[in-house]
Coordinates of C-alpha atoms in Angstrom, one line a residue:
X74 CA 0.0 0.0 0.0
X75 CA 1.3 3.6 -0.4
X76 CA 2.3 5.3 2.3
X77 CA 0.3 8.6 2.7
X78 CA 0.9 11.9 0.7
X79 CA 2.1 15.2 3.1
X80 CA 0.8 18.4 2.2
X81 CA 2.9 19.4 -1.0
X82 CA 4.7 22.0 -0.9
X83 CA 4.5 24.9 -4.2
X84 CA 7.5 27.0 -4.8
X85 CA 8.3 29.3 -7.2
X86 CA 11.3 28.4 -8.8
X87 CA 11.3 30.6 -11.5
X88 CA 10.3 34.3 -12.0
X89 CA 8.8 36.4 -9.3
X90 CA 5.1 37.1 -7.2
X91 CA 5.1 40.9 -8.6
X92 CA 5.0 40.2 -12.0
X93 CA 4.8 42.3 -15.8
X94 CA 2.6 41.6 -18.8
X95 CA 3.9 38.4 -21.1
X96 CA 6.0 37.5 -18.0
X97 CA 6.9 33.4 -17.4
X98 CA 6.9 31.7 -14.0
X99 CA 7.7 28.3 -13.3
X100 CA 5.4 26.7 -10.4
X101 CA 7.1 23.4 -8.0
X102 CA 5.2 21.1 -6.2
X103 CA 6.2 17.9 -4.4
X104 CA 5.1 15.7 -2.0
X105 CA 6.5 13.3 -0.1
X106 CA 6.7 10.4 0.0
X107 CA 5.7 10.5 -3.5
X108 CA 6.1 6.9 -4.6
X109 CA 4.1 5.2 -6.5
X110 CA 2.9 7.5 -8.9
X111 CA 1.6 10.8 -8.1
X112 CA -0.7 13.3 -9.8
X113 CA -0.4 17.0 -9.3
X114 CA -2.9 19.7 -10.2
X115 CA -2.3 23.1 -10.3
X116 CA -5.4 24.8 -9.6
X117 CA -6.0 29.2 -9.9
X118 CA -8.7 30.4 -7.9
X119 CA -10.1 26.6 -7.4
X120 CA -10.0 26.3 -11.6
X121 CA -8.0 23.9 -12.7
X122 CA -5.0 24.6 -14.5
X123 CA -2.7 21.7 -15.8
X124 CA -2.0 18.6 -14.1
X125 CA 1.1 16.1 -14.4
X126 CA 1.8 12.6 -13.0
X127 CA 5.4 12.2 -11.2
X128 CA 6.9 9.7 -9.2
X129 CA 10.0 9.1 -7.0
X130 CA 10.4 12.5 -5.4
X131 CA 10.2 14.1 -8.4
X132 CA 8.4 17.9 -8.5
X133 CA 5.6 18.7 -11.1
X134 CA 6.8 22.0 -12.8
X135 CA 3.9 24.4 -13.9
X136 CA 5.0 27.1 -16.5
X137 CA 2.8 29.9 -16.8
X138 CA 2.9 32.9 -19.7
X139 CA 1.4 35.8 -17.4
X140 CA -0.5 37.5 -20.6
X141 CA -3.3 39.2 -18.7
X142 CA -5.3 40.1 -15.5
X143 CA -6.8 37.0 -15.3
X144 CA -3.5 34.8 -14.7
X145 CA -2.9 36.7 -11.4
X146 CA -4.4 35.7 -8.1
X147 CA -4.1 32.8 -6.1
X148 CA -2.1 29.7 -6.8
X149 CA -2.4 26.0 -5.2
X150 CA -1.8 22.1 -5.9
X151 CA -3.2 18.9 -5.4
X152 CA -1.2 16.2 -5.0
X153 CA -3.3 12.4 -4.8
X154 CA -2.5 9.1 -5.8
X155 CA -4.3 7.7 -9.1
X156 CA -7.2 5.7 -8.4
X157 CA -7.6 7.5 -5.3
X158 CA -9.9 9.3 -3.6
X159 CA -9.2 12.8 -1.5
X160 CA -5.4 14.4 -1.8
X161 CA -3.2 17.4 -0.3
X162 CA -3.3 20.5 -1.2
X163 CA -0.9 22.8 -1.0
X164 CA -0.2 26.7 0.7
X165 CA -1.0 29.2 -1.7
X166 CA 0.8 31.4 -4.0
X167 CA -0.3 35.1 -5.0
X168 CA 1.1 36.4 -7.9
X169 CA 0.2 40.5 -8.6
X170 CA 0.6 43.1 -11.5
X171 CA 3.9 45.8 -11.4
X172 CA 3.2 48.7 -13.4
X173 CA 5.2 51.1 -14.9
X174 CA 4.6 54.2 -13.1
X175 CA 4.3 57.6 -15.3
X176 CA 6.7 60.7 -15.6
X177 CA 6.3 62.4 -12.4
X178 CA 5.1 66.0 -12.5
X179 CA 6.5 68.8 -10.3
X180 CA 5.4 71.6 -9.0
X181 CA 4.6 74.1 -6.7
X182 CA 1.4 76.6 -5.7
X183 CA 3.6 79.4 -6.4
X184 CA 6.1 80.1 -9.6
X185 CA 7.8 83.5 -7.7
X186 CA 9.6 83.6 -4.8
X187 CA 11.7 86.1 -2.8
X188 CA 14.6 85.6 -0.2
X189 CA 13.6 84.8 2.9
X190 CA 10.4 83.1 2.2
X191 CA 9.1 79.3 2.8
X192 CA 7.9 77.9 -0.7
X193 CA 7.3 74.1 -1.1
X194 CA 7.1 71.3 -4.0
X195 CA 5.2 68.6 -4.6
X196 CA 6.3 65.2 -6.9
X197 CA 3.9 63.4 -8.1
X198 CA 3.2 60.3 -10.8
X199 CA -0.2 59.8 -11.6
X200 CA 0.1 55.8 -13.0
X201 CA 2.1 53.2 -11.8
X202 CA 2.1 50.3 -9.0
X203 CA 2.4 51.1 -5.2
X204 CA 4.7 52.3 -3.3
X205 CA 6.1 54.7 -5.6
X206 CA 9.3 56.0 -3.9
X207 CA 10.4 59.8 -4.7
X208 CA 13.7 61.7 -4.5
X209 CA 14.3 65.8 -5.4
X210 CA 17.1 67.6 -6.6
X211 CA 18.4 70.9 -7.3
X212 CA 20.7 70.6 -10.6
X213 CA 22.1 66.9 -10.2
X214 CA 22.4 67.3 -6.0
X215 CA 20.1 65.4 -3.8
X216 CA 18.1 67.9 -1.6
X217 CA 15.7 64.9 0.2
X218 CA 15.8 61.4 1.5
X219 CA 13.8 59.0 -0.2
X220 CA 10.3 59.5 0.1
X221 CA 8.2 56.4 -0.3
X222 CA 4.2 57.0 -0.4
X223 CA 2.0 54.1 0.4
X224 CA -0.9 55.7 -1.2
X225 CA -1.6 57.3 -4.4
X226 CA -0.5 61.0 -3.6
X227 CA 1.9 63.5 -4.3
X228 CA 5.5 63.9 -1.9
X229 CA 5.7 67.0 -0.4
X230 CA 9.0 68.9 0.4
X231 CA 9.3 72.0 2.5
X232 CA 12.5 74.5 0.7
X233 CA 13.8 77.9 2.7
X234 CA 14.7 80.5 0.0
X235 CA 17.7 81.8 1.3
X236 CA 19.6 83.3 -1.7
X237 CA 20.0 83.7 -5.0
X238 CA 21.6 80.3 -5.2
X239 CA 18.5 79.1 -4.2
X240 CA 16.4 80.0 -7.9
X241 CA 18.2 77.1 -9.9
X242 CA 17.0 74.1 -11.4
X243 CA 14.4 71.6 -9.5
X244 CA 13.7 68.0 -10.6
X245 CA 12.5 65.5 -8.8
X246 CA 12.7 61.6 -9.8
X247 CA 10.1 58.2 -9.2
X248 CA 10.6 54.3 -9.3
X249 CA 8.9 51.5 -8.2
X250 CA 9.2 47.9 -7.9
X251 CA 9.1 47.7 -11.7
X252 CA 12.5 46.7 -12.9
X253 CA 14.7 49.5 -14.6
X254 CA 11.6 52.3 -14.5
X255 CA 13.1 55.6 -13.2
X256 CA 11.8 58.6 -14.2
X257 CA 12.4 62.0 -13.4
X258 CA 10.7 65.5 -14.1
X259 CA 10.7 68.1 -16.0
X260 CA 12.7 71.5 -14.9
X261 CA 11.0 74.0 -12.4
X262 CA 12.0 77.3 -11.8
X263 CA 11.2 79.4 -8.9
X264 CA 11.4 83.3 -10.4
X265 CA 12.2 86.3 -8.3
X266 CA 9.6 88.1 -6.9
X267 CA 10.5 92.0 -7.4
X268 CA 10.6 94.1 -4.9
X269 CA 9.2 97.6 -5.4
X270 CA 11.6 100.2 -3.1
X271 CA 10.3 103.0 -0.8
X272 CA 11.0 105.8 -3.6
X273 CA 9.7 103.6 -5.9
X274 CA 6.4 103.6 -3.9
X275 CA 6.7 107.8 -2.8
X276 CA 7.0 107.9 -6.7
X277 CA 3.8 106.3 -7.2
X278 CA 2.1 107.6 -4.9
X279 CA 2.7 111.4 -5.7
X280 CA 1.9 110.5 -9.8
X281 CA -1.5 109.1 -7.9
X282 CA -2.1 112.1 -6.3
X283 CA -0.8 114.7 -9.1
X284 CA -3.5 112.4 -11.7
X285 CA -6.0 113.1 -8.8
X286 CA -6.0 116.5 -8.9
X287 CA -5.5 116.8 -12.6
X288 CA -9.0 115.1 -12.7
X289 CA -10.5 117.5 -10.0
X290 CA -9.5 120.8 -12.0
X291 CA -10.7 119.2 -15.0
X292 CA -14.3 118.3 -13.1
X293 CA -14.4 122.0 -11.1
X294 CA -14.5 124.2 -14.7
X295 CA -17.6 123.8 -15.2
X296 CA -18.9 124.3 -12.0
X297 CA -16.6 127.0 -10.6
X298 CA -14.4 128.4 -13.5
X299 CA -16.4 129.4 -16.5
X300 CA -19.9 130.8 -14.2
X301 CA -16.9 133.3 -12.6
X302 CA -15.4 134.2 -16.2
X303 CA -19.5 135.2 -17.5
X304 CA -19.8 137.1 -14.5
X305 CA -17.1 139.3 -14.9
X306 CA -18.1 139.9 -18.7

């Protein structure tokens, strides 16, 4: 009589959980004692897949073409003797999508700036799998640790504008756990806010008031000037 099958084990042996379109993964499963012959069946979400006979400790391998949603989700075997009723089955493997995420956009609410003043910038890539891990830069120096968001919103750093050194060139850069997928952003550029002077402002100010009274002549001739030039016809 046979002795009785353990639980098999499935392994991946080839390829990996977080897996791209048109991806192949090669599935294991064994159990043991496995002699006589064995029968393993690879089921997906309690469908059967494919099924292979083995004996003598030898693994049923399962390769799968991951071509669409519908190949990811949850893996198991079956491993039972021919002729028999029952069988093993085995833990469960989850294989999941990696996307490619998108070219991340940078920005900020405000495109001027002046020394001394608090401004901040935001990274963001609208497509592309979680977590999404972001770095910023001004020229090709790193200005931020690694930001890694869990959720699908924008990082968020907080800059001091402290001098003129301070207006160059911000990028900021995104990756995931999609194999060789950085991208970075495009260019911003905080401008310099100008600063009007106190003689610029005096300056203004009496033009303002020079216009007023320009406009107040203009508005008292009819009224005061021209009824006092008939009377003293």
């Amino acid at each position: 009589f046979p002795e009785m099958l353990s639980n098999p084990k499935l392994i991946l042996v080839q390829g990996t959980l977080n897996v791209v379109m048109k991806q192949n993964v090669t599935l294991s499963c064994l159990s043991e004692p496995g002699s006589p012959l064995v029968r393993y069946t690879l089921f997906k979400h309690n469908q059967q897949v494919s099924a292979l006979n083995r004996s003598n400790l030898t693994p049923a391998l399962f390769t799968l073409t991951i071509s669409s949603a519908s190949d990811v989700g949850e893996y198991k075997c079956k491993a039972e003797y021919n002729n028999s009723s029952g069988g093993k089955y085995s833990n469960s493997l989850n294989f999941t999508f990696i996307e490619p995420i998108s070219k991340p956009v940078l920005s900020s609410p405000t495109s001027q700036a002046k020394k001394g003043q608090n401004v901040t910038l935001s990274c963001f890539s609208e497509n592309g799998s979680l977590p999404i891990t972001y770095v910023f830069f001004k020229g090709t120096q790193n200005i931020s640790p690694q930001k890694t968001m869990q959720k699908r919103e924008a990082a968020v750093i907080f800059l001091f504008i402290d001098s003129l050194s301070d207006f160059g060139t911000y990028k900021c850069k995104a990756n995931n756990s999609f194999p060789n997928n950085t991208k970075y952003s495009s260019g911003f550029n905080f401008t310099l806010a100008e600063e009007r002077s106190h003689s610029q402002a005096l300056i203004i100010s009496l033009g303002l008031i020079l216009l007023l009274l320009i406009i107040g002549f203009a508005l008292a001739i009819p009224f005061f000037i021209i009824p006092l030039y008939k009377a003293s016809e």
